Amino acid sequence: MVSARIFPKINKRKMVRELAQGHESAQRIQALLQKPIGENGPELAGQLVEKVLRSFELGLALLEPSPHQTEENVHKSSFEKHQISGFSSEDSGNRSNNRFVRRDRRGCYKRRKSLEATLVTVSPTMEDGQAWRKYGQKSILNSKFPRSYFRCTHKYEHGCKATKQVQMMEDDPVEYHITYIGIHTCNTHSMMMTANPPHNGDHAKEEVKEKVAEVKESDDSTATIDNLSSLCSSLLEKPAFGLQDGRFEQSEDTVSMMYMLGMEDDEALGRRFCDFHLDESHDF
DNA sequence: ATAATTTGACCACC
DNA sequence: GGTGGTCAAATTAT
């Protein structure tokens, strides 16, 4: 049976995570309010508000558990009550056996939009000098090796949304297919995204566009990537890139590419071949 | 004790 | 319905 398990003590980690998620949602609402309300604006804002409320509810519950409140009840917040499935009878057969298990939140997430910035690399190592936390692994159809999923270690402290997927290829020597998704917002380079000075970044866009074309066609990828890296470094001095009217536009691919190359050391760059994943529909 | 990883459930998207 | 991306409890590492 589902026991009336009370929160035995304040779970600091959990609370920090809940509040950080709420904070992130609030920031997204703020960002939403700075743009003209689009078609999905009201719906998205509603979802975000529910997330914020849920974070507060959970945070408060962790601080002041009511004697009649189980963890299950907490999760029946306004955010979720429409989708609670409860505990099925077959739960008793799972690896947790008769223990209380909260299952209703699993998989309750918003899948990322495909226009998210992506960068694909092939590398003999899955290390890249950045702090990643593994959060999943999946076997992939027609692939010998599973795919691992990583998110930024600072996801909850700084709301950083960067993730990466790593998959070992069936090559000899061993190589890893690495896909970076989203941009790190937990470091100084991301400041350019929130920088104010609005002016025309068209010239910079053209420069990067040409360089990307070079990288795509060149046999000597190391040289062109180095070239691109230095260009990116210089572009980091131009906060207007990717900004229009003081707002960040959809050229996240570019910023991601610039950021990631900017972060790499020269040796690492030399080892890699990068395949920039550019969505042509972007104003690039 | 805390942080990181493993693992199967859950569900969005095709 | 199948696939793969994400979540979170359980487990392992530090």
Short mmCIF file of C-alpha atoms (C1' of nucleotides) in Angstrom, two decimals:
data_model
loop_
_atom_site.label_atom_id
_atom_site.label_comp_id
_atom_site.label_asym_id
_atom_site.label_seq_id
_atom_site.Cartn_x
_atom_site.Cartn_y
_atom_site.Cartn_z
CA MET A 1 0.00 0.00 0.00
CA VAL A 2 1.00 3.59 -0.37
CA SER A 3 2.15 4.61 3.05
CA ALA A 4 1.60 8.08 4.39
CA ARG A 5 5.29 8.69 4.18
CA ILE A 6 6.10 12.06 5.58
CA PHE A 7 9.15 13.98 4.53
CA PRO A 8 11.60 12.94 7.22
CA LYS A 9 13.77 15.98 6.89
CA ILE A 10 14.42 18.87 4.59
CA ASN A 11 16.01 17.62 1.42
CA LYS A 12 18.22 20.54 0.53
CA ARG A 13 19.27 19.25 -2.84
CA LYS A 14 15.74 18.58 -3.87
CA MET A 15 14.57 21.95 -2.71
CA VAL A 16 17.37 23.75 -4.51
CA ARG A 17 16.50 21.85 -7.67
CA GLU A 18 12.81 22.66 -7.41
CA LEU A 19 13.46 26.32 -6.77
CA ALA A 20 16.05 26.49 -9.53
CA GLN A 21 13.56 25.02 -11.96
CA GLY A 22 11.01 27.58 -10.85
CA HIS A 23 13.56 30.30 -11.31
CA GLU A 24 14.34 29.09 -14.80
CA SER A 25 10.65 29.07 -15.70
CA ALA A 26 10.26 32.58 -14.35
CA GLN A 27 13.18 33.71 -16.48
CA ARG A 28 11.58 32.17 -19.53
CA ILE A 29 8.36 34.01 -18.78
CA GLN A 30 10.36 37.20 -18.50
CA ALA A 31 12.00 36.51 -21.86
CA LEU A 32 8.61 35.76 -23.35
CA LEU A 33 7.23 39.06 -22.15
CA GLN A 34 10.01 40.94 -23.92
CA LYS A 35 8.90 39.66 -27.30
CA PRO A 36 5.71 40.30 -29.22
CA ILE A 37 3.15 37.69 -28.18
CA GLY A 38 3.27 34.98 -30.80
CA GLU A 39 0.70 32.38 -31.68
CA ASN A 40 1.83 30.00 -28.94
CA GLY A 41 2.76 32.74 -26.51
CA PRO A 42 -0.25 32.56 -24.18
CA GLU A 43 -0.17 28.77 -24.01
CA LEU A 44 3.56 28.68 -23.32
CA ALA A 45 3.24 31.38 -20.69
CA GLY A 46 0.48 29.40 -19.03
CA GLN A 47 2.64 26.29 -18.93
CA LEU A 48 5.54 28.24 -17.48
CA VAL A 49 3.37 29.82 -14.80
CA GLU A 50 2.16 26.35 -13.81
CA LYS A 51 5.77 25.21 -13.57
CA VAL A 52 6.64 28.13 -11.32
CA LEU A 53 3.65 27.41 -9.09
CA ARG A 54 4.57 23.78 -8.92
CA SER A 55 8.13 24.62 -7.89
CA PHE A 56 6.86 26.83 -5.10
CA GLU A 57 4.40 24.20 -3.92
CA LEU A 58 7.08 21.52 -3.84
CA GLY A 59 9.60 23.84 -2.24
CA LEU A 60 7.16 24.79 0.50
CA ALA A 61 6.15 21.21 1.00
CA LEU A 62 9.77 20.27 1.51
CA LEU A 63 10.12 22.99 4.11
CA GLU A 64 6.87 22.46 5.98
CA PRO A 65 5.48 19.01 5.41
CA SER A 66 1.94 18.70 6.65
CA PRO A 67 1.24 15.61 8.75
CA HIS A 68 -1.44 14.63 6.27
CA GLN A 69 0.48 15.38 3.19
CA THR A 70 2.25 12.60 1.38
CA GLU A 71 4.74 13.18 -1.36
CA GLU A 72 2.16 11.87 -3.75
CA ASN A 73 -0.26 14.57 -2.74
CA VAL A 74 2.34 17.23 -3.25
CA HIS A 75 2.74 16.19 -6.80
CA LYS A 76 -0.96 16.46 -7.42
CA SER A 77 -0.43 20.17 -7.85
CA SER A 78 -2.18 22.41 -10.29
CA PHE A 79 0.55 21.53 -12.71
CA GLU A 80 -0.21 17.88 -12.85
CA LYS A 81 -3.60 17.02 -11.53
CA HIS A 82 -4.93 16.72 -15.03
CA GLN A 83 -2.52 13.97 -15.87
CA ILE A 84 -2.08 11.90 -12.74
CA SER A 85 -2.26 8.23 -13.45
CA GLY A 86 -1.93 7.06 -9.88
CA PHE A 87 -0.32 3.83 -8.98
CA SER A 88 -1.17 0.86 -11.08
CA SER A 89 -1.52 -2.60 -9.66
CA GLU A 90 1.49 -3.86 -11.56
CA ASP A 91 3.67 -1.45 -9.65
CA SER A 92 4.09 -4.09 -7.00
CA GLY A 93 6.06 -6.12 -9.44
CA ASN A 94 8.70 -3.61 -10.28
CA ARG A 95 12.19 -3.37 -8.89
CA SER A 96 11.05 -1.13 -6.09
CA ASN A 97 8.52 -3.68 -4.96
CA ASN A 98 6.21 -2.42 -2.22
CA ARG A 99 8.16 0.71 -1.62
CA PHE A 100 6.52 4.04 -2.31
CA VAL A 101 7.35 5.04 -5.81
CA ARG A 102 6.44 8.31 -7.46
CA ARG A 103 5.99 7.52 -11.10
CA ASP A 104 3.69 10.26 -12.28
CA ARG A 105 6.40 12.70 -13.21
CA ARG A 106 8.50 10.39 -15.31
CA GLY A 107 8.71 11.50 -18.87
CA CYS A 108 6.67 14.60 -18.09
CA TYR A 109 8.80 17.01 -20.00
CA LYS A 110 8.63 19.32 -22.94
CA ARG A 111 10.61 18.04 -25.87
CA ARG A 112 13.04 20.58 -27.21
CA LYS A 113 12.37 22.37 -30.43
CA SER A 114 14.37 21.14 -33.40
CA LEU A 115 15.62 24.66 -34.12
CA GLU A 116 17.78 24.41 -31.02
CA ALA A 117 21.44 25.07 -31.73
CA THR A 118 23.29 21.88 -32.53
CA LEU A 119 26.89 21.03 -33.24
CA VAL A 120 28.00 17.59 -34.37
CA THR A 121 31.56 16.44 -33.87
CA VAL A 122 33.50 13.21 -34.20
CA SER A 123 36.24 12.76 -31.66
CA PRO A 124 38.46 9.97 -30.33
CA THR A 125 37.48 11.07 -26.84
CA MET A 126 34.18 12.01 -25.27
CA GLU A 127 35.95 14.46 -22.96
CA ASP A 128 35.71 18.10 -23.89
CA GLY A 129 36.79 19.85 -20.72
CA GLN A 130 33.28 20.90 -19.80
CA ALA A 131 31.22 19.75 -16.85
CA TRP A 132 28.56 17.26 -17.90
CA ARG A 133 26.24 15.04 -15.91
CA LYS A 134 24.93 11.89 -17.46
CA TYR A 135 21.18 11.62 -17.23
CA GLY A 136 20.29 8.79 -19.55
CA GLN A 137 21.33 6.09 -21.93
CA LYS A 138 19.39 4.46 -24.74
CA SER A 139 20.01 1.65 -27.13
CA ILE A 140 19.49 2.99 -30.62
CA LEU A 141 17.96 1.10 -33.51
CA ASN A 142 20.61 -0.34 -35.86
CA SER A 143 23.39 0.87 -33.61
CA LYS A 144 25.75 -1.48 -31.89
CA PHE A 145 26.45 0.90 -29.05
CA PRO A 146 24.02 2.81 -26.86
CA ARG A 147 23.65 6.59 -26.93
CA SER A 148 24.44 8.47 -23.74
CA TYR A 149 22.73 11.68 -22.74
CA PHE A 150 24.43 14.42 -20.78
CA ARG A 151 23.28 17.75 -19.45
CA CYS A 152 25.27 20.62 -18.05
CA THR A 153 26.31 20.01 -14.45
CA HIS A 154 25.13 23.54 -13.66
CA LYS A 155 21.66 23.03 -15.07
CA TYR A 156 19.97 23.74 -11.76
CA GLU A 157 22.37 26.27 -10.27
CA HIS A 158 22.50 28.43 -13.38
CA GLY A 159 19.62 27.20 -15.46
CA CYS A 160 22.03 26.15 -18.19
CA LYS A 161 20.19 24.22 -20.88
CA ALA A 162 23.16 22.78 -22.73
CA THR A 163 23.06 19.05 -23.38
CA LYS A 164 25.08 16.62 -25.40
CA GLN A 165 24.58 13.15 -26.80
CA VAL A 166 27.48 10.77 -27.19
CA GLN A 167 27.52 7.60 -29.21
CA MET A 168 30.47 5.32 -29.84
CA MET A 169 30.91 4.47 -33.51
CA GLU A 170 31.76 1.03 -34.82
CA ASP A 171 35.12 2.25 -36.06
CA ASP A 172 38.65 1.23 -35.31
CA PRO A 173 40.20 3.17 -33.68
CA VAL A 174 37.33 4.09 -31.43
CA GLU A 175 35.56 7.33 -32.24
CA TYR A 176 32.67 9.09 -30.63
CA HIS A 177 29.86 10.82 -32.40
CA ILE A 178 28.99 13.80 -30.22
CA THR A 179 26.03 16.10 -30.69
CA TYR A 180 25.93 19.29 -28.66
CA ILE A 181 22.44 20.71 -28.24
CA GLY A 182 21.71 24.15 -26.87
CA ILE A 183 24.15 26.66 -25.56
CA HIS A 184 25.90 26.90 -22.24
CA THR A 185 24.48 29.85 -20.35
CA CYS A 186 26.57 29.16 -17.26
CA ASN A 187 29.73 30.93 -18.40
CA THR A 188 31.01 34.33 -19.49
CA HIS A 189 30.77 33.67 -23.20
CA SER A 190 27.03 33.47 -22.96
CA MET A 191 26.98 37.10 -21.89
CA MET A 192 26.86 38.03 -25.52
CA MET A 193 23.36 36.65 -25.69
CA THR A 194 22.13 39.09 -23.12
CA ALA A 195 24.31 42.02 -24.11
CA ASN A 196 22.43 45.18 -24.89
CA PRO A 197 24.05 47.19 -27.66
CA PRO A 198 21.78 46.74 -30.64
CA HIS A 199 23.30 47.30 -34.02
CA ASN A 200 23.68 45.59 -37.29
CA GLY A 201 25.39 42.20 -37.23
CA ASP A 202 24.89 41.38 -40.90
CA HIS A 203 28.54 41.66 -41.77
CA ALA A 204 29.52 39.26 -39.03
CA LYS A 205 26.84 36.85 -40.19
CA GLU A 206 28.20 36.92 -43.71
CA GLU A 207 31.71 36.22 -42.44
CA VAL A 208 30.63 33.19 -40.47
CA LYS A 209 28.45 31.94 -43.30
CA GLU A 210 31.46 31.93 -45.62
CA LYS A 211 33.67 30.24 -43.09
CA VAL A 212 31.13 27.54 -42.43
CA ALA A 213 30.92 26.87 -46.15
CA GLU A 214 34.71 26.54 -46.18
CA VAL A 215 34.70 24.06 -43.35
CA LYS A 216 32.00 22.02 -45.03
CA GLU A 217 33.96 21.72 -48.26
CA SER A 218 37.54 21.64 -47.12
CA ASP A 219 39.67 18.50 -46.83
CA ASP A 220 41.94 20.25 -44.37
CA SER A 221 39.35 20.66 -41.67
CA THR A 222 41.90 21.37 -38.96
CA ALA A 223 43.17 24.49 -40.66
CA THR A 224 39.73 25.85 -41.43
CA ILE A 225 38.45 25.08 -37.98
CA ASP A 226 41.40 26.95 -36.52
CA ASN A 227 40.59 29.77 -38.85
CA LEU A 228 36.98 29.69 -37.80
CA SER A 229 37.97 29.54 -34.16
CA SER A 230 39.95 32.74 -34.38
CA LEU A 231 37.12 34.39 -36.25
CA CYS A 232 34.76 33.29 -33.52
CA SER A 233 37.03 34.67 -30.84
CA SER A 234 37.06 38.02 -32.56
CA LEU A 235 33.31 37.90 -32.96
CA LEU A 236 32.94 37.45 -29.23
CA GLU A 237 34.07 41.05 -29.02
CA LYS A 238 31.01 42.03 -31.02
CA PRO A 239 28.01 41.56 -28.78
CA ALA A 240 25.68 42.71 -31.51
CA PHE A 241 26.09 39.49 -33.40
CA GLY A 242 22.85 37.59 -33.42
CA LEU A 243 21.01 40.48 -31.92
CA GLN A 244 18.39 42.55 -33.61
CA ASP A 245 16.68 45.45 -31.93
CA GLY A 246 18.43 44.43 -28.77
CA ARG A 247 16.89 40.98 -28.78
CA PHE A 248 18.44 37.66 -29.47
CA GLU A 249 17.16 36.24 -32.70
CA GLN A 250 17.05 32.69 -34.02
CA SER A 251 20.67 32.39 -35.07
CA GLU A 252 21.48 30.25 -32.08
CA ASP A 253 23.31 27.80 -34.34
CA THR A 254 25.87 30.45 -35.00
CA VAL A 255 26.27 31.48 -31.41
CA SER A 256 26.56 27.89 -30.31
CA MET A 257 29.19 27.19 -32.89
CA MET A 258 31.09 30.29 -31.91
CA TYR A 259 30.81 29.51 -28.27
CA MET A 260 31.91 25.94 -28.59
CA LEU A 261 34.82 26.67 -30.81
CA GLY A 262 35.79 29.51 -28.55
CA MET A 263 35.85 27.15 -25.62
CA GLU A 264 38.04 24.55 -27.27
CA ASP A 265 41.78 24.54 -26.86
CA ASP A 266 43.86 24.39 -30.01
CA GLU A 267 44.88 20.81 -29.53
CA ALA A 268 41.32 19.67 -29.12
CA LEU A 269 40.34 21.59 -32.22
CA GLY A 270 43.06 19.89 -34.17
CA ARG A 271 41.72 16.49 -33.25
CA ARG A 272 38.25 17.12 -34.42
CA PHE A 273 36.24 17.27 -37.48
CA CYS A 274 33.17 19.36 -36.99
CA ASP A 275 29.97 19.13 -38.93
CA PHE A 276 27.94 22.24 -38.37
CA HIS A 277 24.29 21.56 -38.33
CA LEU A 278 22.68 24.61 -39.81
CA ASP A 279 19.02 25.04 -40.26
CA GLU A 280 18.63 26.87 -43.56
CA SER A 281 15.37 28.41 -42.46
CA HIS A 282 17.27 30.60 -40.04
CA ASP A 283 18.05 34.14 -40.90
CA PHE A 284 21.67 33.34 -41.28
"C1'" DA B 1 26.99 12.46 3.46
"C1'" DT B 2 26.93 14.01 -0.97
"C1'" DA B 3 27.57 13.59 -5.89
"C1'" DA B 4 27.38 10.96 -10.01
"C1'" DT B 5 25.70 7.13 -12.66
"C1'" DT B 6 22.54 3.46 -13.92
"C1'" DT B 7 18.27 2.01 -15.24
"C1'" DG B 8 13.52 1.38 -16.56
"C1'" DA B 9 9.37 4.16 -16.82
"C1'" DC B 10 7.08 7.61 -19.18
"C1'" DC B 11 5.67 10.14 -23.09
"C1'" DA B 12 6.43 13.51 -27.35
"C1'" DC B 13 6.87 13.01 -31.88
"C1'" DC B 14 7.01 10.55 -36.17
"C1'" DG C 1 2.83 1.62 -32.47
"C1'" DG C 2 7.88 2.45 -32.59
"C1'" DT C 3 11.68 5.23 -31.46
"C1'" DG C 4 14.34 7.98 -28.76
"C1'" DG C 5 14.72 11.95 -25.24
"C1'" DT C 6 13.99 12.89 -20.34
"C1'" DC C 7 12.92 11.88 -15.61
"C1'" DA C 8 13.86 10.23 -11.08
"C1'" DA C 9 14.53 6.13 -7.80
"C1'" DA C 10 18.03 3.07 -6.89
"C1'" DT C 11 22.63 2.19 -6.88
"C1'" DT C 12 27.45 3.19 -6.90
"C1'" DA C 13 31.40 6.26 -6.32
"C1'" DT C 14 33.85 9.78 -3.84
#
